[in-house]
mmCIF file of C-alpha atoms in Angstrom:
data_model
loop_
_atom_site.group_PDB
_atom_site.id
_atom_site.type_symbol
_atom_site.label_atom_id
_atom_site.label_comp_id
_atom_site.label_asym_id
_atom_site.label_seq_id
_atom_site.Cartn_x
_atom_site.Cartn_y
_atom_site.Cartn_z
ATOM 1 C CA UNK A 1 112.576 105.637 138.325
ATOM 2 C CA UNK A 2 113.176 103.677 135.373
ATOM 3 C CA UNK A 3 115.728 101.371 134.655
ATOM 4 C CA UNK A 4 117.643 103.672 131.931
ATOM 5 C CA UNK A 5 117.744 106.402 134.269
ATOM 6 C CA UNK A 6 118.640 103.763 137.503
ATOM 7 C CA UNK A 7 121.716 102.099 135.186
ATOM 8 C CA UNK A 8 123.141 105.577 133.961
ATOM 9 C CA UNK A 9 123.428 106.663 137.920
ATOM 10 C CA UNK A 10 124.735 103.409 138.640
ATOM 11 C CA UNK A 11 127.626 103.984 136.377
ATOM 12 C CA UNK A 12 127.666 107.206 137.298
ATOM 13 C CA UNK A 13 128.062 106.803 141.420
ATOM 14 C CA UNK A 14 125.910 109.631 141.531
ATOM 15 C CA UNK A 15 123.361 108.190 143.551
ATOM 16 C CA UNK A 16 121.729 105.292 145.532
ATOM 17 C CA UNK A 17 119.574 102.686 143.726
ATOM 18 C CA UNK A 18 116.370 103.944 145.621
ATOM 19 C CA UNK A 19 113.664 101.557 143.311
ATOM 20 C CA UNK A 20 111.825 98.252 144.331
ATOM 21 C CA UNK A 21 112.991 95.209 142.228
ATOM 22 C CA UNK A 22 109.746 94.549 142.032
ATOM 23 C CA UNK A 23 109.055 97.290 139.883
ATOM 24 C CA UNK A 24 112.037 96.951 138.155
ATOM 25 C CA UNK A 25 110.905 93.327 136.879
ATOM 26 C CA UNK A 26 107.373 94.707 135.813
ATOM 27 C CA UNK A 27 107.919 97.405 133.398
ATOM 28 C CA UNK A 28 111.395 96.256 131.722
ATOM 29 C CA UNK A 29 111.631 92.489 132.709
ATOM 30 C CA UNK A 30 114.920 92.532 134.646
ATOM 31 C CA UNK A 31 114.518 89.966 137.448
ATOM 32 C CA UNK A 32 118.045 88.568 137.375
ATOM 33 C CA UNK A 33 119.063 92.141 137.991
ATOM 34 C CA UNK A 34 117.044 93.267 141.384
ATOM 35 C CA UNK A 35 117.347 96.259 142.691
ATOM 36 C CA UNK A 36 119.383 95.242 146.153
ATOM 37 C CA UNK A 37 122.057 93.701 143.121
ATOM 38 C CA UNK A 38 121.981 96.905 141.344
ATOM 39 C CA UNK A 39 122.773 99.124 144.324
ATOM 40 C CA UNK A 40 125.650 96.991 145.105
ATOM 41 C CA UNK A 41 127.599 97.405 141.910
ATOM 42 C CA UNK A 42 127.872 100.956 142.861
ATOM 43 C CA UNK A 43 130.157 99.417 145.278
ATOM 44 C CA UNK A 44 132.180 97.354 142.978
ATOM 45 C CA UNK A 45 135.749 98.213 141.274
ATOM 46 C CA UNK A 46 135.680 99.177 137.862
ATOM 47 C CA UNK A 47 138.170 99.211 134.899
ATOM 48 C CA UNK A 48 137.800 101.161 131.963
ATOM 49 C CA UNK A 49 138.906 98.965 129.023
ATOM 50 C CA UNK A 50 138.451 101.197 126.049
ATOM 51 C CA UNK A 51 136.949 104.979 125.388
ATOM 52 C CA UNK A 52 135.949 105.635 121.912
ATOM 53 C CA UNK A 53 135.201 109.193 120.796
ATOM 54 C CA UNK A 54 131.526 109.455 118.984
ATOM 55 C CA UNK A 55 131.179 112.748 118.434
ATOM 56 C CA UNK A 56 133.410 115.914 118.348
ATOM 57 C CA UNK A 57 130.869 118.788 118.698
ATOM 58 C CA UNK A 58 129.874 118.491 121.468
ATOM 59 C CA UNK A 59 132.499 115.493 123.080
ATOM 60 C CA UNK A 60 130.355 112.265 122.969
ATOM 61 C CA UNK A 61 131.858 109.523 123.892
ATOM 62 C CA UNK A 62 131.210 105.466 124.734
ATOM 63 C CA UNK A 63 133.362 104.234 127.767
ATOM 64 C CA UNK A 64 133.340 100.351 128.036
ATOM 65 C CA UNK A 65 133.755 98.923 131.563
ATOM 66 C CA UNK A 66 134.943 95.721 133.750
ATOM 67 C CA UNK A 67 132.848 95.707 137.182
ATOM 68 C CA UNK A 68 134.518 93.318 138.994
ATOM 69 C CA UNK A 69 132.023 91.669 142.059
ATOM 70 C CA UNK A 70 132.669 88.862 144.271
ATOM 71 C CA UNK A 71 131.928 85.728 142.650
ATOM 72 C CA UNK A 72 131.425 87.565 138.779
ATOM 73 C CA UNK A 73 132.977 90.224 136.574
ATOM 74 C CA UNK A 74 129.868 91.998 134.418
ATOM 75 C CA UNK A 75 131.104 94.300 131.272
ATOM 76 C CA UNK A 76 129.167 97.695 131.004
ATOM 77 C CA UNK A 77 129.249 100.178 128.341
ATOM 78 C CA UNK A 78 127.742 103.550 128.496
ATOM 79 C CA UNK A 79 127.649 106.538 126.004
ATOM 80 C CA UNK A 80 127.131 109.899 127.399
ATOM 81 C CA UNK A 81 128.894 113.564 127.490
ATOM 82 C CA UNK A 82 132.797 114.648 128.889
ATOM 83 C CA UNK A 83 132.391 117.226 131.162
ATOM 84 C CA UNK A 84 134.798 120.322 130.618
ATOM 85 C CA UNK A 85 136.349 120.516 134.352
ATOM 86 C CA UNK A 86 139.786 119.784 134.358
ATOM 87 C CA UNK A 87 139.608 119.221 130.519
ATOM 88 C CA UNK A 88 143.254 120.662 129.211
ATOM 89 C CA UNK A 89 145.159 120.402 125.974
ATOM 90 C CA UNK A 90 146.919 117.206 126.388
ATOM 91 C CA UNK A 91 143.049 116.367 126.996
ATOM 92 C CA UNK A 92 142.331 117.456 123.737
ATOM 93 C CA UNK A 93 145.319 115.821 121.668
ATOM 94 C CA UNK A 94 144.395 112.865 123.024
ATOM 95 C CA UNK A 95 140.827 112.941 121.352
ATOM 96 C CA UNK A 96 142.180 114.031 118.176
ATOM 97 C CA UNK A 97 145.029 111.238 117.980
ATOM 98 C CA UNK A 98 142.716 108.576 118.565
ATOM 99 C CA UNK A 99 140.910 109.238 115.401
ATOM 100 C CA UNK A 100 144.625 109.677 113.195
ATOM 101 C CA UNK A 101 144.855 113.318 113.744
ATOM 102 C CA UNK A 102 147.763 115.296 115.346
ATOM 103 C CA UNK A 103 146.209 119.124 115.986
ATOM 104 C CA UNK A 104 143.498 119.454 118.559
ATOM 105 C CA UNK A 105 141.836 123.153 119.335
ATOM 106 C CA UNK A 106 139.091 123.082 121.691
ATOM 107 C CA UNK A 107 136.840 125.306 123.217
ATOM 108 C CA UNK A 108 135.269 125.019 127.040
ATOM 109 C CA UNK A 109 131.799 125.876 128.270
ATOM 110 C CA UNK A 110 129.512 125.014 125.669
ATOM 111 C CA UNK A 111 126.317 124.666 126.158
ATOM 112 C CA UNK A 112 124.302 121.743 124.739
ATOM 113 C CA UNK A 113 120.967 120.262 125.357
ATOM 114 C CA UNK A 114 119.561 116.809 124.733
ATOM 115 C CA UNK A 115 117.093 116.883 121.207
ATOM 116 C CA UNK A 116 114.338 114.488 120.898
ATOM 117 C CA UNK A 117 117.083 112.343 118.841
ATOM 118 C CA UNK A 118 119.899 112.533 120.655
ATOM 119 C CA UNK A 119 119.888 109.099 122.992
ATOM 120 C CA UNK A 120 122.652 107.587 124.579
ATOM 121 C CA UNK A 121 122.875 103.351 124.669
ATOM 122 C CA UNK A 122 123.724 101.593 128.040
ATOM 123 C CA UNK A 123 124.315 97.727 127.701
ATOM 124 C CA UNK A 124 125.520 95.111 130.569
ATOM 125 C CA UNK A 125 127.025 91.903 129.804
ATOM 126 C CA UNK A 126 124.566 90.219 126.559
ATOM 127 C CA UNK A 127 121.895 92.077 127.849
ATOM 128 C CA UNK A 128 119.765 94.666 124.894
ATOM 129 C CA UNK A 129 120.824 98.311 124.838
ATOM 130 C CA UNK A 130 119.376 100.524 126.146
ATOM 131 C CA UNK A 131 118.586 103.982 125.604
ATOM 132 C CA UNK A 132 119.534 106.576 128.158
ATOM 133 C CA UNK A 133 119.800 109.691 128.327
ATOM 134 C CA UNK A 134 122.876 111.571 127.317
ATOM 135 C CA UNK A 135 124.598 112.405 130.710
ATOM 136 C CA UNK A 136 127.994 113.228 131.925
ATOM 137 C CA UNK A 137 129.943 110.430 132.180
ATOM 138 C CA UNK A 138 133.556 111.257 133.153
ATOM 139 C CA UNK A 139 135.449 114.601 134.486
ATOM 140 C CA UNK A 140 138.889 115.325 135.481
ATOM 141 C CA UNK A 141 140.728 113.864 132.943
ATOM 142 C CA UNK A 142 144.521 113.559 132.980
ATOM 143 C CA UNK A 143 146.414 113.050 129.865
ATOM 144 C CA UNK A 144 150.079 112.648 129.575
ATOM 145 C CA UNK A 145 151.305 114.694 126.923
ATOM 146 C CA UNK A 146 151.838 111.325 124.508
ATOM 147 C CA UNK A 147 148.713 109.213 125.442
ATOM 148 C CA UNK A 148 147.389 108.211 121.990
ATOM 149 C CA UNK A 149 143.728 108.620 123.202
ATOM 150 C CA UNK A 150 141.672 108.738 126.613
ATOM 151 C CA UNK A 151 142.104 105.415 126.923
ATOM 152 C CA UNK A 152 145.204 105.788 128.191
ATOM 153 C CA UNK A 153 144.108 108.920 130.548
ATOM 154 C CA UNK A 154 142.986 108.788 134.139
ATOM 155 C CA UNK A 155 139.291 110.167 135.101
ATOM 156 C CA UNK A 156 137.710 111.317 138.540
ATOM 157 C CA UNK A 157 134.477 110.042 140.285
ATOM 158 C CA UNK A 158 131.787 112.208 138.443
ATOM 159 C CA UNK A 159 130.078 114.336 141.179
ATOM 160 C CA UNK A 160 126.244 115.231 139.336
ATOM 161 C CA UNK A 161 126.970 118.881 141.215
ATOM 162 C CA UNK A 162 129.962 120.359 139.108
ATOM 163 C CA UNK A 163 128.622 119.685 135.668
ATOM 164 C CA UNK A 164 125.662 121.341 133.858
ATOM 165 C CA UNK A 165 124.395 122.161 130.420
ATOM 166 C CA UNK A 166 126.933 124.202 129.743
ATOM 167 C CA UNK A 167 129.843 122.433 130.621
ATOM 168 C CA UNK A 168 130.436 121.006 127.620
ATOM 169 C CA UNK A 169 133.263 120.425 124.994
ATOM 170 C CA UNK A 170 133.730 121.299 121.350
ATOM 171 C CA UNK A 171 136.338 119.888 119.738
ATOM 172 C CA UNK A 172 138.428 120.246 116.039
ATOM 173 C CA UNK A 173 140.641 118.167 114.977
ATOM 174 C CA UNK A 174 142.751 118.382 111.575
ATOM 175 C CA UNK A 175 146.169 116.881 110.386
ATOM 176 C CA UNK A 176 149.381 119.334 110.341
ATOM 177 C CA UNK A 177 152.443 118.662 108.146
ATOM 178 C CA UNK A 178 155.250 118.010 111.040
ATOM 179 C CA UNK A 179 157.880 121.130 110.518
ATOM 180 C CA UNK A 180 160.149 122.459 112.567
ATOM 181 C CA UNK A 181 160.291 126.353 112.864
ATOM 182 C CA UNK A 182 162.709 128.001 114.682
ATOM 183 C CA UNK A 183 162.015 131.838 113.749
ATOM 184 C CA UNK A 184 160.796 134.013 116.891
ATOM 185 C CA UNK A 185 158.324 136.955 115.611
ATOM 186 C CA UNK A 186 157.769 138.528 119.337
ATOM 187 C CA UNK A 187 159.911 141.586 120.399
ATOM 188 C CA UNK A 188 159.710 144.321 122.620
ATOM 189 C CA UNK A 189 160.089 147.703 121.174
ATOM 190 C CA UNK A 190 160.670 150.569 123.864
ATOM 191 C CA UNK A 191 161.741 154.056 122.753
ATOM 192 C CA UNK A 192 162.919 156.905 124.906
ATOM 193 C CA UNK A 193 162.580 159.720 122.271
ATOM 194 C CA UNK A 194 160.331 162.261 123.287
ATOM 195 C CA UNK A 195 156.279 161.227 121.760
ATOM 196 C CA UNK A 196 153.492 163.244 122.287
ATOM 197 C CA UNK A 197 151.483 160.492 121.620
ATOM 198 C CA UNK A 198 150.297 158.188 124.483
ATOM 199 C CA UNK A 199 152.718 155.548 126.193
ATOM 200 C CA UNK A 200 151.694 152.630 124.298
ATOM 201 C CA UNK A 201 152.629 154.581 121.119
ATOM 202 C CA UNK A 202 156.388 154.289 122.714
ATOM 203 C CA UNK A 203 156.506 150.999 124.320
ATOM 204 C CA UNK A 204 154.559 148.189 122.955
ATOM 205 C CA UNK A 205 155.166 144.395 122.010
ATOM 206 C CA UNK A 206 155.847 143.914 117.957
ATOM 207 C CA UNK A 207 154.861 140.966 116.640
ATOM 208 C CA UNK A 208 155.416 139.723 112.720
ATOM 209 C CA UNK A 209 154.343 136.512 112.162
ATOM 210 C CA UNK A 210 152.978 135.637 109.237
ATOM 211 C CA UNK A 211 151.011 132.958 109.868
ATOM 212 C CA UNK A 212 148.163 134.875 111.894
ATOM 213 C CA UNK A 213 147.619 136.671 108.121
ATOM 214 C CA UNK A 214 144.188 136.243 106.845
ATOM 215 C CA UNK A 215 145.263 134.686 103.985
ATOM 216 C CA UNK A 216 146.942 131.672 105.884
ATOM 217 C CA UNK A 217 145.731 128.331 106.569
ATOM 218 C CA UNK A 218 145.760 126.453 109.743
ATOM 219 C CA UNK A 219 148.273 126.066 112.237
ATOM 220 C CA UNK A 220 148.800 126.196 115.743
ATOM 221 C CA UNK A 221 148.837 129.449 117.367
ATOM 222 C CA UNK A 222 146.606 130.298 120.096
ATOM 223 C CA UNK A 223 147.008 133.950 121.734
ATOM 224 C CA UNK A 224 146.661 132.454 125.825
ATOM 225 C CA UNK A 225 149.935 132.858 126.923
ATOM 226 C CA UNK A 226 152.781 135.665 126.535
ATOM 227 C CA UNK A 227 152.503 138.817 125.675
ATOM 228 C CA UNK A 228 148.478 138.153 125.826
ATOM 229 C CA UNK A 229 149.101 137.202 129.617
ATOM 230 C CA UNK A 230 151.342 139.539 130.794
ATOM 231 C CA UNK A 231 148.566 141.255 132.701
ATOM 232 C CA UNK A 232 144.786 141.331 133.027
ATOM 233 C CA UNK A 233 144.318 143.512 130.645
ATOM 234 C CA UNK A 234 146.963 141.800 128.059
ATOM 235 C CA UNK A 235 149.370 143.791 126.307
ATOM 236 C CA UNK A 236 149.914 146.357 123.793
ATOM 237 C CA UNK A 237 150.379 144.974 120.357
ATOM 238 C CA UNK A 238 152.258 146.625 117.337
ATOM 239 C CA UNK A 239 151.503 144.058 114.338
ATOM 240 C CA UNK A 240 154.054 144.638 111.476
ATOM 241 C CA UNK A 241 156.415 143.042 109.194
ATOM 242 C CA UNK A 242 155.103 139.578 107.876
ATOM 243 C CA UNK A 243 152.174 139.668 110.263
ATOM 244 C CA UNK A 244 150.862 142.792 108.782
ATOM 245 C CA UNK A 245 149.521 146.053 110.449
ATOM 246 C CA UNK A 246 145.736 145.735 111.495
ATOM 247 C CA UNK A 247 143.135 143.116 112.475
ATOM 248 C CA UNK A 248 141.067 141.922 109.996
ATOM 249 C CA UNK A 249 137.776 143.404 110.170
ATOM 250 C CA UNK A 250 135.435 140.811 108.687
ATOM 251 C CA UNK A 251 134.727 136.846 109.587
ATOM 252 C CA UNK A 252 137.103 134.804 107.487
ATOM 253 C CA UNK A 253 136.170 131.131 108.244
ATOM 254 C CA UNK A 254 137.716 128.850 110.634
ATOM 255 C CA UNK A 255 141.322 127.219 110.195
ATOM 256 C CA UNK A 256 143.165 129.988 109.315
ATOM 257 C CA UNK A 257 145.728 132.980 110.040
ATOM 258 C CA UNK A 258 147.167 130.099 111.515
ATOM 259 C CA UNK A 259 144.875 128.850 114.031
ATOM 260 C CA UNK A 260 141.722 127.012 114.273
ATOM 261 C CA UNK A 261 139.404 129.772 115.438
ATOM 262 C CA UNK A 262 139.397 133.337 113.638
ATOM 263 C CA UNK A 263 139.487 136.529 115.921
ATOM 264 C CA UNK A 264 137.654 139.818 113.715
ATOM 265 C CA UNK A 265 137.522 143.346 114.687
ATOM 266 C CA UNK A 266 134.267 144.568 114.672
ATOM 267 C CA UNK A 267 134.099 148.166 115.042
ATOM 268 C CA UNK A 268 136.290 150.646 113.260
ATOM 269 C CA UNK A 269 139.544 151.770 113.666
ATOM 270 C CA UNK A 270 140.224 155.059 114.960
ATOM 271 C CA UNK A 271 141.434 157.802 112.432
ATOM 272 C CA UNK A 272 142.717 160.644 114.619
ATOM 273 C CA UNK A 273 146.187 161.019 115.748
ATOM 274 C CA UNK A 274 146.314 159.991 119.501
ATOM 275 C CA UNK A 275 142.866 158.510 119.386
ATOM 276 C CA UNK A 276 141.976 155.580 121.556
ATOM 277 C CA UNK A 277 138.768 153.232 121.236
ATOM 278 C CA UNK A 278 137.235 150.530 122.798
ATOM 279 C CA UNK A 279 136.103 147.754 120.280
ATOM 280 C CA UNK A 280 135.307 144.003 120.289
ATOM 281 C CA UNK A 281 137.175 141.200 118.478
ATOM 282 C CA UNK A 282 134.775 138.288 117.630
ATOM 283 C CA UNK A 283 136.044 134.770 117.506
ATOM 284 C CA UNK A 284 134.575 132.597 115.019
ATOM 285 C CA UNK A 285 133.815 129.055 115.491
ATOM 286 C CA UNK A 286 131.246 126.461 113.641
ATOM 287 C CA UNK A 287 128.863 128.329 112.391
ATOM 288 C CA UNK A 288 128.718 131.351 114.712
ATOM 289 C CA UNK A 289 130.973 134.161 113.165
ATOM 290 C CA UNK A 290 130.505 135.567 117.125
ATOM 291 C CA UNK A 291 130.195 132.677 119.602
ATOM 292 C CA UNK A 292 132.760 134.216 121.869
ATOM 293 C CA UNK A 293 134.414 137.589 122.054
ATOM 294 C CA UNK A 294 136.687 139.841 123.719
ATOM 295 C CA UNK A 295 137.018 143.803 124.621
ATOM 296 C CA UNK A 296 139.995 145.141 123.229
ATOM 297 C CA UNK A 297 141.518 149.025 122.793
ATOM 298 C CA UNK A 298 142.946 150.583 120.165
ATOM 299 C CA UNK A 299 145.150 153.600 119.213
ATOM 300 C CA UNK A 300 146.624 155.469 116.387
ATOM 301 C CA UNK A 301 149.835 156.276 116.255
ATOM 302 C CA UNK A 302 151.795 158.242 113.706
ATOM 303 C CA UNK A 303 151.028 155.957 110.693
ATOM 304 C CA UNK A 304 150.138 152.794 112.722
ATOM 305 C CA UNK A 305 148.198 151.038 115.676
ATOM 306 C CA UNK A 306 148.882 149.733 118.497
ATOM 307 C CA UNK A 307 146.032 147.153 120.197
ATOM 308 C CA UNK A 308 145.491 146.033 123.859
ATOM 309 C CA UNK A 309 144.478 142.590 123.266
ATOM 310 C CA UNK A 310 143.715 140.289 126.599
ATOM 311 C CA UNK A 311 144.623 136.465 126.098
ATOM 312 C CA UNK A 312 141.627 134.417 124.500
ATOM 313 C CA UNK A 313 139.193 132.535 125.938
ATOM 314 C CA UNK A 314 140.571 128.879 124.511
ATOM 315 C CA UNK A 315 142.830 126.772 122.536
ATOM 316 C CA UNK A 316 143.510 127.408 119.665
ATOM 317 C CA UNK A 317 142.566 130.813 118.821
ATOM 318 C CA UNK A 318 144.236 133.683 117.490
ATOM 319 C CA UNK A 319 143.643 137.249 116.839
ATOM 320 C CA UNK A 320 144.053 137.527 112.671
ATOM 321 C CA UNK A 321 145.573 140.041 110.608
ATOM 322 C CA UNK A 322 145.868 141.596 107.130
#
């Protein structure tokens, strides 16, 4: 084993220091550091002094330690990867507020893999880095809803078993003007006059706000919770008013209609009274106009449509309109 992969899963606690020291000492010249001293640390308490965010896309980050043992107290630092289990929002506007932003949008489940370029550094004490691969090295973070980066969050022991390539994190941050809205642009329409049409042509949830319009910048919707939640299937959706009538059928760019990532019909809307089809709304994100995407239904009705849309897969996106 060699001593960059034997310091990243001491850190880690993933596993037991299993190398001679003699070994050790011949290929990187670490006598003062023998093996049987190694495997203890893994037994020593730790205090995380400072995590600084490297890298947004994937989350990269460098966590710098205290290991506290009983005659000495060595200082570690390791760069490596957050792992997306029990990553949440507060998570998220933690990242984005240590590096003077205050809107956070992020996106679970990515899957990244370590280039030929992409190395990690691991130093101890006044020791030379050293390179390492780019592991996992924290999971389970909890953020209270003002920490000012995850720093201030608290972390889990990092079990090898739960996190794989494509646990990963993506993360955009921007700055929001602070404003205070108190306009509501949800209501529930339900009509008992006789329609020949389908139900959801008589009972569906309206919605008019105009931020989700295509032509609108950034801002923080994201289409998880209600109406999108109300079942497993989500809800049927009237857009009108401000908000328009229709999704947008065509990739617009990120950071607009009022959220970070842009939800695009695909297919094409049906044209026959009463007609229902099955489509796909594609969420766009970096430079994939369709890294994620969702089933949805649509009907006509009379001179509009109603959609089933099911909540989205992450924070924030939003289904867009025209």
């Amino acid at each position: 084993m060699h001593l960059r992969t034997l310091c990243t899963l001491i850190v880690l606690n993933l596993v037991p220091c299993l190398v001679a020291s003699a070994q050790l000492s011949e290929q990187h010249n670490v006598s003062s550091f023998a093996c049987p001293n190694l495997y203890s640390m893994l037994f020593y308490p730790r205090t995380t002094k400072n995590i600084t965010v490297l890298s947004l896309q994937p989350l990269k980050v460098q966590i710098d330690y205290e290991i506290h043992g009983p005659t000495s107290t060595h200082f570690v630092s390791i760069q490596g990867m957050i792992c997306d289990n029990g990553f949440n929002q507060q998570a998220a506007n933690a990242v984005c507020q240590s590096i003077g932003k205050n809107y956070a949008a992020y996106v679970p489940y990515i899957h990244w893999s370590e280039g030929p370029t992409d190395r990690c550094q691991f130093t101890m004490d006044s020791d030379s880095a050293v390179y390492v691969p780019c592991a996992f090295v924290s999971v389970n973070l909890s953020c209270l809803n003002d920490a000012k980066s995850l720093t201030e969050c608290s972390q889990s022991t990092l079990s090898k078993q739960e996190c794989t390539s494509d646990r990963h994190i993506s993360i955009l941050c921007s700055s929001l003007p602070q404003k205070t809205t108190t306009a509501t642009a949800i209501t529930t329409i339900t009509t008992s006059t006789f329609n020949p049409l389908t139900n959801q042509c008589s009972s569906y949830i309206s919605i008019t706000d105009g931020r989700r319009r295509a032509t609108q910048g950034t801002s923080n919707i994201c289409d998880r919770g209600y109406p999108f939640n109300a079942s497993e299937d989500g809800s049927w959706i009237r857009f009108m008013g401000a908000a328009g009538t229709r999704l947008i059928s065509s990739p617009i760019g990120t950071q607009k209609c009022g959220t970070s990532i842009t939800g695009w019909y695909t297919g094409s809307h049906p044209t026959i009274l009463g007609e229902n089809v099955t489509g796909r709304v594609c969420f766009e994100w970096l430079d994939g106009k369709c890294q994620y995407s969702k089933s949805i239904q649509i009907t006509k009705c009379d001179d509009y449509f109603v959609y089933l849309l099911p909540r989205v897969p992450g924070c924030h996106m939003a289904y867009c309109t025209e």
